[in-house]
Coordinates of C-alpha atoms and ligand atoms in Angstrom, one line a residue:
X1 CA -4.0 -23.6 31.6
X2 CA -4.1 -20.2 32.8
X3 CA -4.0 -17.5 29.7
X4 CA -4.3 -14.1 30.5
X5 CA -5.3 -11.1 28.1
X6 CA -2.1 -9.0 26.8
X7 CA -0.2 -6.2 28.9
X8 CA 0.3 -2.9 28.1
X9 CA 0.0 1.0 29.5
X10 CA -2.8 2.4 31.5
X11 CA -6.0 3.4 30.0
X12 CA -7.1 6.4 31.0
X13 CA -11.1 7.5 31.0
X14 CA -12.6 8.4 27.0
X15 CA -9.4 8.0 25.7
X16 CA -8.1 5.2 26.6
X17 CA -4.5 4.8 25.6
X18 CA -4.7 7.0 23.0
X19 CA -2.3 9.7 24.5
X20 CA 0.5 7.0 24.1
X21 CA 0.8 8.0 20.2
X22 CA 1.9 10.9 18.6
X23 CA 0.9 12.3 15.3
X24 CA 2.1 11.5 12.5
X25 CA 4.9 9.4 14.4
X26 CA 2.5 6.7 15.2
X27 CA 4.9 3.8 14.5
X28 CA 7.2 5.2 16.6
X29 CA 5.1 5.4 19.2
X30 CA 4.0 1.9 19.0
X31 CA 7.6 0.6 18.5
X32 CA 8.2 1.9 21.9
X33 CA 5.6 0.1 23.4
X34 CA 6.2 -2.9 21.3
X35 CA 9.8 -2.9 23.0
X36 CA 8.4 -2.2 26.4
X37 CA 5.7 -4.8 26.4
X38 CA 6.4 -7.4 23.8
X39 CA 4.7 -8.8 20.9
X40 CA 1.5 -9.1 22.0
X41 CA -0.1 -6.0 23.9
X42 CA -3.2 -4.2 24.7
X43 CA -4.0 -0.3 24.6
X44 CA -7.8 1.2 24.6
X45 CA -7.8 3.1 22.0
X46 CA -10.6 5.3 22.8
X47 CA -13.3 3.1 23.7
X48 CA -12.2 0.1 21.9
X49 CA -9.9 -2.9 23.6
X50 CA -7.4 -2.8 20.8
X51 CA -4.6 -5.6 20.8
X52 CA -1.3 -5.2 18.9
X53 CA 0.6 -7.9 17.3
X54 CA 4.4 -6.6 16.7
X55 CA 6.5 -9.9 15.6
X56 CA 6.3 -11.5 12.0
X57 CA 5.4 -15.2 14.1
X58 CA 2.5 -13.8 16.3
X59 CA 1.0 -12.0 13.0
X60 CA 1.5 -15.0 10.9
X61 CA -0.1 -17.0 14.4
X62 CA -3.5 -14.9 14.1
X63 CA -3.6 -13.8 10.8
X64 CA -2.4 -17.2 9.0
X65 CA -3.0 -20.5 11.1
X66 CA -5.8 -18.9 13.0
X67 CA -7.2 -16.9 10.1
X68 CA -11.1 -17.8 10.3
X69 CA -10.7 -16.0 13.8
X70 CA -9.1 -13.1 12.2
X71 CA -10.2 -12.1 8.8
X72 CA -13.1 -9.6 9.3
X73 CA -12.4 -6.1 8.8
X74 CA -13.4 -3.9 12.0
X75 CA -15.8 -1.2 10.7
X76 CA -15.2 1.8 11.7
X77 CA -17.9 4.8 10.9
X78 CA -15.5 6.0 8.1
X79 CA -14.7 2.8 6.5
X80 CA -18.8 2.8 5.9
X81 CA -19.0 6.2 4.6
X82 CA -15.6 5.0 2.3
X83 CA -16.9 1.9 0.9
X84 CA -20.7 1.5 1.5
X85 CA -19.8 -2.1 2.7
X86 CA -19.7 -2.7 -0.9
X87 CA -15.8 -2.6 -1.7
X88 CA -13.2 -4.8 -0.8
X89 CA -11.6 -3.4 2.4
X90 CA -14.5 -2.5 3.9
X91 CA -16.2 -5.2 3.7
X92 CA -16.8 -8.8 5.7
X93 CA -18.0 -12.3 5.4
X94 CA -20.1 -13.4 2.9
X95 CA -19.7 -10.2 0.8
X96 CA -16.3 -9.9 1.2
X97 CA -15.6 -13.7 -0.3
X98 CA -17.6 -12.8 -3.1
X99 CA -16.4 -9.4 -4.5
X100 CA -12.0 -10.4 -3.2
X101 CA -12.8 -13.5 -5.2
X102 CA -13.9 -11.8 -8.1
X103 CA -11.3 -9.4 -8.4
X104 CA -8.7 -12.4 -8.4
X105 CA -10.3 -14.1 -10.8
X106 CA -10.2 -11.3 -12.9
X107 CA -6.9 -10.0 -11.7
X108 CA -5.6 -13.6 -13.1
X109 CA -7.3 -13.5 -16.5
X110 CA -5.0 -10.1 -17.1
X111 CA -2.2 -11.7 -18.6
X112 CA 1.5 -10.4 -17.7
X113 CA 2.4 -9.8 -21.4
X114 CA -0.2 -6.8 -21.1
X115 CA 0.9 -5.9 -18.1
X116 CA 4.7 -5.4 -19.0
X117 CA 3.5 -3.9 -22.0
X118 CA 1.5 -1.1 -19.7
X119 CA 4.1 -0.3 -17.6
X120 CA 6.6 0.0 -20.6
X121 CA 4.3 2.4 -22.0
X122 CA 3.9 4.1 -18.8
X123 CA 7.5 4.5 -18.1
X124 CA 8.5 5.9 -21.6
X125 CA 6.0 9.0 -21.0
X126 CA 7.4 9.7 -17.8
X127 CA 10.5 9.2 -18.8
X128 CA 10.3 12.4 -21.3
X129 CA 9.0 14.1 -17.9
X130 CA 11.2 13.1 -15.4
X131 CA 14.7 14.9 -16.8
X132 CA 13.2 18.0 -16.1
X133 CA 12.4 17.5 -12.5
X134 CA 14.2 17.6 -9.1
X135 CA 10.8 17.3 -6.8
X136 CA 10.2 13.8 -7.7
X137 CA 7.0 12.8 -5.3
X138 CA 4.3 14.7 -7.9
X139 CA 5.7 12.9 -10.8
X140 CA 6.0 9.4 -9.5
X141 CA 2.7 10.0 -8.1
X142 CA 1.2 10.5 -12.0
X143 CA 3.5 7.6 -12.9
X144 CA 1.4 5.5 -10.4
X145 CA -1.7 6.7 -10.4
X146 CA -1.3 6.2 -14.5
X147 CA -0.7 2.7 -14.5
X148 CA -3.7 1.7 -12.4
X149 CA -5.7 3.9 -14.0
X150 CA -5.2 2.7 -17.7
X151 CA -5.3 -0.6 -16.2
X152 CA -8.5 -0.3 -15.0
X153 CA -9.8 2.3 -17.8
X154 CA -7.3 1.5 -20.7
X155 CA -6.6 4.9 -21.2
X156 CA -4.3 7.5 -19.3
X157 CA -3.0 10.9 -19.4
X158 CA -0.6 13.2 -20.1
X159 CA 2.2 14.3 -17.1
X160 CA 2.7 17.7 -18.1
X161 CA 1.3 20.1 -15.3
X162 CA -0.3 22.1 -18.6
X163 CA -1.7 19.5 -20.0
X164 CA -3.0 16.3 -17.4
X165 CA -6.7 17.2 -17.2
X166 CA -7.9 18.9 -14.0
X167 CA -10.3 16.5 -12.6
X168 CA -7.0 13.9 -12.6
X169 CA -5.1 16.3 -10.4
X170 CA -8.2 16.8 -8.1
X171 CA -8.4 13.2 -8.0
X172 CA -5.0 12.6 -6.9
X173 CA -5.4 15.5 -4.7
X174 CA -8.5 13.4 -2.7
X175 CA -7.0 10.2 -2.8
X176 CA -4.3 12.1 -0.6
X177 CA -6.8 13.7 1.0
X178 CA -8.9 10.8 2.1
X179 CA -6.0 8.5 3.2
X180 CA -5.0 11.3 5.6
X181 CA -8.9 12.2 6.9
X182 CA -9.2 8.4 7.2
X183 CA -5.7 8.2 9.2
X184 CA -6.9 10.7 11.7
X185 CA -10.3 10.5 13.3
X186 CA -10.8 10.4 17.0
X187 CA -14.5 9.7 16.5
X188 CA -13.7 6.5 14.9
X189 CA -12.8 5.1 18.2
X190 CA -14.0 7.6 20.9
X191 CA -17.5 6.9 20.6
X192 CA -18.9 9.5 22.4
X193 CA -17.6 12.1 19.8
X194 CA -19.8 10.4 17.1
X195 CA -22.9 12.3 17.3
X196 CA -21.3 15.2 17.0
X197 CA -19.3 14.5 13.8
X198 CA -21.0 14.7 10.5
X199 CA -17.9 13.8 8.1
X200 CA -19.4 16.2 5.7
X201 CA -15.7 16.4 4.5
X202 CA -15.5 12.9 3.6
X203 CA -18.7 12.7 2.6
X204 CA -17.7 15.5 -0.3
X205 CA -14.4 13.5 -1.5
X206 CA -16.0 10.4 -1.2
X207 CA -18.7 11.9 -3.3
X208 CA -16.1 14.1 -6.0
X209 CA -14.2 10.3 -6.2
X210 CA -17.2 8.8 -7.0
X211 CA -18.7 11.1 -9.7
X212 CA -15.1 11.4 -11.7
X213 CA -15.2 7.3 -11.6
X214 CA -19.3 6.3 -12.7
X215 CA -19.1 8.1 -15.7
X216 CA -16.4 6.0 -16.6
X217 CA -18.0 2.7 -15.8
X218 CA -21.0 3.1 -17.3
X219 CA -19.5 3.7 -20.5
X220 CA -17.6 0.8 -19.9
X221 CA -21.2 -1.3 -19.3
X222 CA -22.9 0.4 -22.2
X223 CA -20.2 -0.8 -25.1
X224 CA -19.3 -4.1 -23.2
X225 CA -18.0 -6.4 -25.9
X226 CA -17.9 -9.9 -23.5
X227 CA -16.2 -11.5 -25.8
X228 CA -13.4 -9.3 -26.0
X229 CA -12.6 -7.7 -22.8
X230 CA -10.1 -4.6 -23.5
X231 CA -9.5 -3.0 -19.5
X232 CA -10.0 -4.7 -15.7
X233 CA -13.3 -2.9 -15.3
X234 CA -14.8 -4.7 -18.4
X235 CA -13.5 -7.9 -16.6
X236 CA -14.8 -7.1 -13.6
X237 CA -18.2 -6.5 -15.4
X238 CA -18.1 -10.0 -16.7
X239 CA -17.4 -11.7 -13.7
X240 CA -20.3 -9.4 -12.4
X241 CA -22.5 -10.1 -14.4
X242 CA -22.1 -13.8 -14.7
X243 CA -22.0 -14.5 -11.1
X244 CA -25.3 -16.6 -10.3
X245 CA -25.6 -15.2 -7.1
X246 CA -25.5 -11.6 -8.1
X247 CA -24.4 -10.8 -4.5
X248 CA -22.6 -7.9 -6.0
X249 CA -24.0 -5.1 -7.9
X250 CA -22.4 -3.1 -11.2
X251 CA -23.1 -0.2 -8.8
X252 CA -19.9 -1.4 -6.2
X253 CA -17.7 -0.9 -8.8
X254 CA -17.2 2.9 -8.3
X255 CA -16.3 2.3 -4.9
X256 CA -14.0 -0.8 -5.8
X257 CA -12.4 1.3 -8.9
X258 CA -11.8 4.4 -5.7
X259 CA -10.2 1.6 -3.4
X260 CA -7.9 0.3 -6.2
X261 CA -6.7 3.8 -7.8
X262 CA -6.4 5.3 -3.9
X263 CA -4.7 1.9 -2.6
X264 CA -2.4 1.4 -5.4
X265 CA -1.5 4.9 -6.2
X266 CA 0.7 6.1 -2.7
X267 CA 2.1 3.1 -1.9
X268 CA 3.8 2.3 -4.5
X269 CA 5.0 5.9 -5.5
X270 CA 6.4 6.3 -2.2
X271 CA 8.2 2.7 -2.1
X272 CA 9.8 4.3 -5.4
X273 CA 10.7 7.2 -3.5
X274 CA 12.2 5.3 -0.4
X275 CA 14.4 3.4 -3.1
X276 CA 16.0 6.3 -4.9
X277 CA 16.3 8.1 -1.1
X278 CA 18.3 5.1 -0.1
X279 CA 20.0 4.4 -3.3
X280 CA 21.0 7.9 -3.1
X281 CA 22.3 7.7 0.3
X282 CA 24.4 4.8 -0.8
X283 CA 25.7 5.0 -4.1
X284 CA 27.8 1.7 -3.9
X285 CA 24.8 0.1 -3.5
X286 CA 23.3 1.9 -6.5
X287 CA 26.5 1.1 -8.5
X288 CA 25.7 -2.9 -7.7
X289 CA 22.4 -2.0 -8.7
X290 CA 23.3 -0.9 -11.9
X291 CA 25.8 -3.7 -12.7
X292 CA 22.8 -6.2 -11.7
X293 CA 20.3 -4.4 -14.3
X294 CA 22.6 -3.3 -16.8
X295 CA 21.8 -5.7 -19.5
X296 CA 21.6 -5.4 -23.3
X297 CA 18.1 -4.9 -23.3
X298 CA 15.2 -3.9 -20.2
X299 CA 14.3 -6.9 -18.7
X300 CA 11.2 -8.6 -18.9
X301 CA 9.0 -9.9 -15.9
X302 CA 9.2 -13.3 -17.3
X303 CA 12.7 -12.8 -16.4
X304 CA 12.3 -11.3 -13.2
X305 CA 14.0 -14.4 -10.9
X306 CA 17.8 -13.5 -13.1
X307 CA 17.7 -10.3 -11.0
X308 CA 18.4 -11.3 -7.2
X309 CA 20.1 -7.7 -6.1
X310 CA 17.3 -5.6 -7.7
X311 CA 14.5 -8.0 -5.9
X312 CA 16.5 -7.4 -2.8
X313 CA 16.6 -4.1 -3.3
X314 CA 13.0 -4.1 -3.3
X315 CA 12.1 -6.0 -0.4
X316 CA 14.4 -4.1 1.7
X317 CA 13.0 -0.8 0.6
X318 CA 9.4 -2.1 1.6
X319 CA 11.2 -4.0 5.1
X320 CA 12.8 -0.9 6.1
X321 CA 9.8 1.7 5.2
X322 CA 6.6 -0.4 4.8
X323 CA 4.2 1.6 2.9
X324 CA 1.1 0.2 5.1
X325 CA 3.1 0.8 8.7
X326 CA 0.2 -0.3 10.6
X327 CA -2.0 -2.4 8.1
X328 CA -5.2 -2.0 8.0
X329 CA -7.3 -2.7 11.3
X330 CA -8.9 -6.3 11.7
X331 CA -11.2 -7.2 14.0
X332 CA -11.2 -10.8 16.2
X333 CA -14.6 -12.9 15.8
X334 CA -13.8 -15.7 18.2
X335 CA -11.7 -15.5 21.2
X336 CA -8.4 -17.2 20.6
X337 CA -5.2 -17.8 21.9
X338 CA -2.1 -16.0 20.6
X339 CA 1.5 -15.5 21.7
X340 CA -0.2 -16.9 24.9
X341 CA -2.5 -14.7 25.2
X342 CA -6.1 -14.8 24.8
X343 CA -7.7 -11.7 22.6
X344 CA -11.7 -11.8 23.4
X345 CA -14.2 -11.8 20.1
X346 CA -15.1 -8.0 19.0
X347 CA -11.1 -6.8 19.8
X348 CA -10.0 -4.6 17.2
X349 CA -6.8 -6.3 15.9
X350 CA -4.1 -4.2 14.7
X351 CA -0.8 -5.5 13.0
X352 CA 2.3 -3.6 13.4
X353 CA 4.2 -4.2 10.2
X354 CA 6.6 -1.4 10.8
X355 CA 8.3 -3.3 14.4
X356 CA 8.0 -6.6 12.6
X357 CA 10.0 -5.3 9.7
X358 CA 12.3 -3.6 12.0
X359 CA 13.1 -5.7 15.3
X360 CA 16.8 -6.6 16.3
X361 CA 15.0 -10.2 16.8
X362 CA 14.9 -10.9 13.3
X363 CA 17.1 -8.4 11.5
X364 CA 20.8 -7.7 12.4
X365 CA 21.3 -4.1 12.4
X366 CA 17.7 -3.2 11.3
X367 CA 18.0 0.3 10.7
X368 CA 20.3 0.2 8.3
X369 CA 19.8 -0.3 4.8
X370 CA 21.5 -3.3 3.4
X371 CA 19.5 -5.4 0.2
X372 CA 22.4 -8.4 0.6
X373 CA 21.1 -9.4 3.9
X374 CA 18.4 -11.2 1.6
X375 CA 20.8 -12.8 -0.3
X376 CA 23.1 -13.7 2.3
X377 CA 21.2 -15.2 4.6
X378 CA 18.0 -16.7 2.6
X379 CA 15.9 -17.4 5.4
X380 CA 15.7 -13.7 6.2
X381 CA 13.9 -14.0 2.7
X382 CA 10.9 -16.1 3.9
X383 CA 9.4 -13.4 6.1
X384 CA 8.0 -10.6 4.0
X385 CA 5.2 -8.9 6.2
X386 CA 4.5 -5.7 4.1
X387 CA 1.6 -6.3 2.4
X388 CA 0.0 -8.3 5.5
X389 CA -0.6 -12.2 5.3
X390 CA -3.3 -14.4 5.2
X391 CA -6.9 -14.0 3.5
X392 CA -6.7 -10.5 4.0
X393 CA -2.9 -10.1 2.0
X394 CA -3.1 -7.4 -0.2
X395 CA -4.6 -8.4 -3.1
X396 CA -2.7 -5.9 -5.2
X397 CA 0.7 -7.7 -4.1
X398 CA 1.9 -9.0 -7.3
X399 CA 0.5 -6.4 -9.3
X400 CA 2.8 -3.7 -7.4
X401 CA 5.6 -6.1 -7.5
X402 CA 5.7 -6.6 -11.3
X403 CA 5.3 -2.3 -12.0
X404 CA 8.1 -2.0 -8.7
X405 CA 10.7 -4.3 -10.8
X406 CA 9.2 -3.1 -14.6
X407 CA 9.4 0.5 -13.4
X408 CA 12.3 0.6 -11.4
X409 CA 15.0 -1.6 -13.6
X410 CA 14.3 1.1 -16.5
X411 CA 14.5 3.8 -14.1
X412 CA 17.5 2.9 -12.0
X413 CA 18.8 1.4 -15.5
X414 CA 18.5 5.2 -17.2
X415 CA 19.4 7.2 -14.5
X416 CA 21.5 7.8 -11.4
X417 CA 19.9 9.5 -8.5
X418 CA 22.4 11.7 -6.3
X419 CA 22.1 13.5 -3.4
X420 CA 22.2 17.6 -3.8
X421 CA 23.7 17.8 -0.5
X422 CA 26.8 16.8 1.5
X423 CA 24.6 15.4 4.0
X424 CA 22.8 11.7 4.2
X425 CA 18.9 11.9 3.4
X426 CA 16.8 11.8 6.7
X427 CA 16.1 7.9 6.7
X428 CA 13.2 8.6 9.0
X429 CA 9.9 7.9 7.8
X430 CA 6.6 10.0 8.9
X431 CA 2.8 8.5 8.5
X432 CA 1.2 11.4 6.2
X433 CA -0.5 9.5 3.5
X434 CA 1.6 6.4 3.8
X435 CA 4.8 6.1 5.5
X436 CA 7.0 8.3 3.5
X437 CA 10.4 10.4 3.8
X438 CA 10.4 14.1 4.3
X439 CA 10.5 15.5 1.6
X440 CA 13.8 16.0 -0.2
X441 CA 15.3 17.2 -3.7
X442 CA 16.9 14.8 -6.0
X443 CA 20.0 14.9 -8.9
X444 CA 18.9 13.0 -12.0
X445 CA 21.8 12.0 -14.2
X446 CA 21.4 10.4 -17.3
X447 CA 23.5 7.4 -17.7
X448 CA 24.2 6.7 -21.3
Ligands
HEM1 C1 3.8 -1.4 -2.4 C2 2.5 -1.5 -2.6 C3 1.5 -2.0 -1.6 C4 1.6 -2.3 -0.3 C5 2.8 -2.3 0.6 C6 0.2 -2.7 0.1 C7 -0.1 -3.1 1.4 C8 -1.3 -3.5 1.9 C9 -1.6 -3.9 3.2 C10 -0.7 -4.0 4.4 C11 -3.0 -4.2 3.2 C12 -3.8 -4.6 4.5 C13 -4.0 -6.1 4.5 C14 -4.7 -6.5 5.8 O1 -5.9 -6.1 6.0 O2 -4.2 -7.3 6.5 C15 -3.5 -3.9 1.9 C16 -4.8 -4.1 1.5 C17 -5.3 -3.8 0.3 N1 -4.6 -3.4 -0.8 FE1 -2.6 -3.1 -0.9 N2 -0.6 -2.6 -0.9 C18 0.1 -2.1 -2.0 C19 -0.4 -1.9 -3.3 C20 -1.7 -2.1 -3.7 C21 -2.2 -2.0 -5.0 C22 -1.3 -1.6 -6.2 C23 -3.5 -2.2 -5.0 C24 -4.6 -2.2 -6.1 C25 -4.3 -2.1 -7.3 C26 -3.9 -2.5 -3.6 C27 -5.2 -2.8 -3.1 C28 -5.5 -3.2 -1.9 C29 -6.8 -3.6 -1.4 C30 -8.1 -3.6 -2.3 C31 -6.7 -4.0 -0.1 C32 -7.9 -4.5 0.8 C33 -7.9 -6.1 0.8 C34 -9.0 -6.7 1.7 O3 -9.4 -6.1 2.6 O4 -9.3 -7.9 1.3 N3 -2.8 -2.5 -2.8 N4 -2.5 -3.5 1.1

């Protein structure tokens, strides 16, 4: 059988295809393509044969049924200087199995009565916060980074800008920071830059990150009580430190707790934001909302399945802006077929979640916003791309789902969000630290 490697636009010399993508409008860019040359193409980016899968069925082809081929992270210079091969998402193989499978292990042993009781007391501090505010992205962005942070710490801090400590808003301020360094280095794939870029920049957050993080953990280690584990870290420890194999050290943790707080902090605050942007753009919608959640008391997480338009609600706001537009890069170990294509062994593999999430092919009408086209027609309810597939899935998918619907039933529960214009909210989305909306101002009205 005759296979052939996948089409796509001309590459030209050192860059490769890279003059196909615009800033910050990558997706965009890569939609277009995706529409010109299917769901399976190729474009060099710099020096490295790069092939892009675009549909929901080719992802799930390489990233589920031919996973083994798949799985490994492609490591680029800045991942290293990120993770020091010792996190999770910059990590492979051997390693990799080890440390992803002891942060499930200990992500199962934190029980959701805990949980719900975290995000409860997260929420009710914000909650004093939030009635005074009409830029919401700062605040939700405390509200998020809070609830990882005492979840990994057991302790948080206060919202007001007077009183939340300084070296939490520099933190914040990196995580941003690095996210958007990491989104935007040529020298991560034209290698002929590399000996000419130090990432001293990096290096520094990296290194800030790092030392507002140890401190913490080795506290953590000193007073470890293993019998009575009080935060995720002191989990974590455990399952450290009673792993025979002692493949991983205590001293991975800094760059694991970095990972978790930047990974978990952006994407959900800006999936909040998308919701009250569209909610706000379609106040019937926010009405049903309302009805749906309006019960005597909050609800619980144990009672999450009663709530079919608010889960909808969700999934749309992730299909229509996914957090993660482009995933994060993979890299083929054996050649395989997919799509009908081969993709050689060493191809960086990228998955573009954003034209899976948003192609005519599996969504009617896939700009717009509409939550009931998961409840009326279920099968649309099988395909849920946003936080990847496969061994690689995000391994903070449940965890974000449970704060999205504990979170956002209190908030949309308390509150109604308006627009402070006449005119619709700029449904667009632009890649800055994840994919989020411009920014825009917001009417909070308190309900009862
Ligand atoms: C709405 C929220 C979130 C979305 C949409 C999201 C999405 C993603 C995506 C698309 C990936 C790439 C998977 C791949 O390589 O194929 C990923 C990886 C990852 N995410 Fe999330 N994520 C979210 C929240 C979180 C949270 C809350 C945490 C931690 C507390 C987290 C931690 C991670 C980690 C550690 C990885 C790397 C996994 C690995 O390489 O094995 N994420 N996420």
């Amino acid at each position: 059988k005759h296979i052939k490697y996948p089409n796509g636009p001309i590459n030209l010399p050192i860059i490769g295809g890279l003059y196909k993508i615009t800033p910050n409008k990558q997706h965009l860019s890569l939609d277009k393509l995706y529409r010109q040359y299917g769901p399976v193409f190729s474009l060099r980016l710099g020096s490295i044969d790069t092939v892009f899968l675009n549909d929901p069925d080719v992802i799930a082809e390489a990233y589920h049924i031919n996973s083994t081929s798949f799985m490994e992270r492609m490591m680029l210079p800045t991942f290293v200087i990120v993770g020091k091969g010792k996190n999770i998402g910059f990590s492979n193989i051997e390693y990799w199995k080890k440390i992803r499978g002891i942060l499930n292990a200990a992500l199962t042993k934190s029980k959701t009565r805990l949980l719900e009781n975290l995000f409860n007391e997260q929420f009710f501090k914000f909650d004093e916060y939030l009635k005074k505010q009409i830029h919401i992205r700062p605040i939700l962005k405390r509200l998020t980074f809070n609830i990882i942070f005492c979840f990994l710490f057991g302790e948080s801090v206060l919202y007001e800008d007077d009183k939340i400590p300084k070296d939490i808003i520099d933190f914040i301020q990196c995580s941003d920071d690095l996210l958007k360094y990491l989104s935007s280095q040529p020298s991560d794939f034209i290698k002929c830059l590399r000996p000419f870029t130090s990432h001293k920049k990096l290096h520094h957050l990296v290194d800030k990150m790092t030392s507002f993080v140890k401190p913490k953990i080795d506290e953590k280690l000193k007073n470890l009580d293993e019998e009575n584990p009080k935060c995720f870290i002191e989990y974590l420890l455990i399952q450290i430190k009673n792993d025979h194999l002692q493949l991983v050290q205590v001293d991975a943790l800094q760059y694991i707790c970095i990972e978790l707080l930047v990974g978990g902090i952006d994407t959900t605050s800006t999936t909040l934001e998308w919701m009250i942007l569209f909610l706000s753009n379609n106040e019937n919608l926010q009405e049903k909302l309302y009805q749906d959640i309006n019960t005597q008391s909050y609800p619980f997480l144990t009672e999450k399945n009663n709530f079919p338009f608010f889960n909808a609600t969700i999934r749309e706001t992730l299909r229509r802006s996914p957090p993660v537009p482009l995933g994060l890069p993979h890299m083929c170990s054996e050649t395989t077929e997919i799509g009908g294509y081969v993709i050689p062994k060493g191809s960086l593999i990228i998955s573009n979640l954003y034209s899976a999430n948003n192609s005519e092919k599996f969504y009617s009408d896939p700009l717009t916003f509409n939550p009931l086209r998961f409840i009326e027609t279920p099968a649309n309810a099988n395909v849920n791309i946003s936080f990847s597939i496969g061994p690689r899935v995000c391994p903070g998918k449940n965890f974000a789902e449970d704060s999205l619907f504990s979170i956002g039933t209190k908030l949309f529960k308390n509150y109604k969000f308006s627009r402070t214009t006449d005119q619709e909210y700029d449904e667009n989305a632009l890649i800055g630290v994840t994919l989020e909306p411009k920014p825009f101002l917001s009417k909070i009205t308190l309900r009862n």
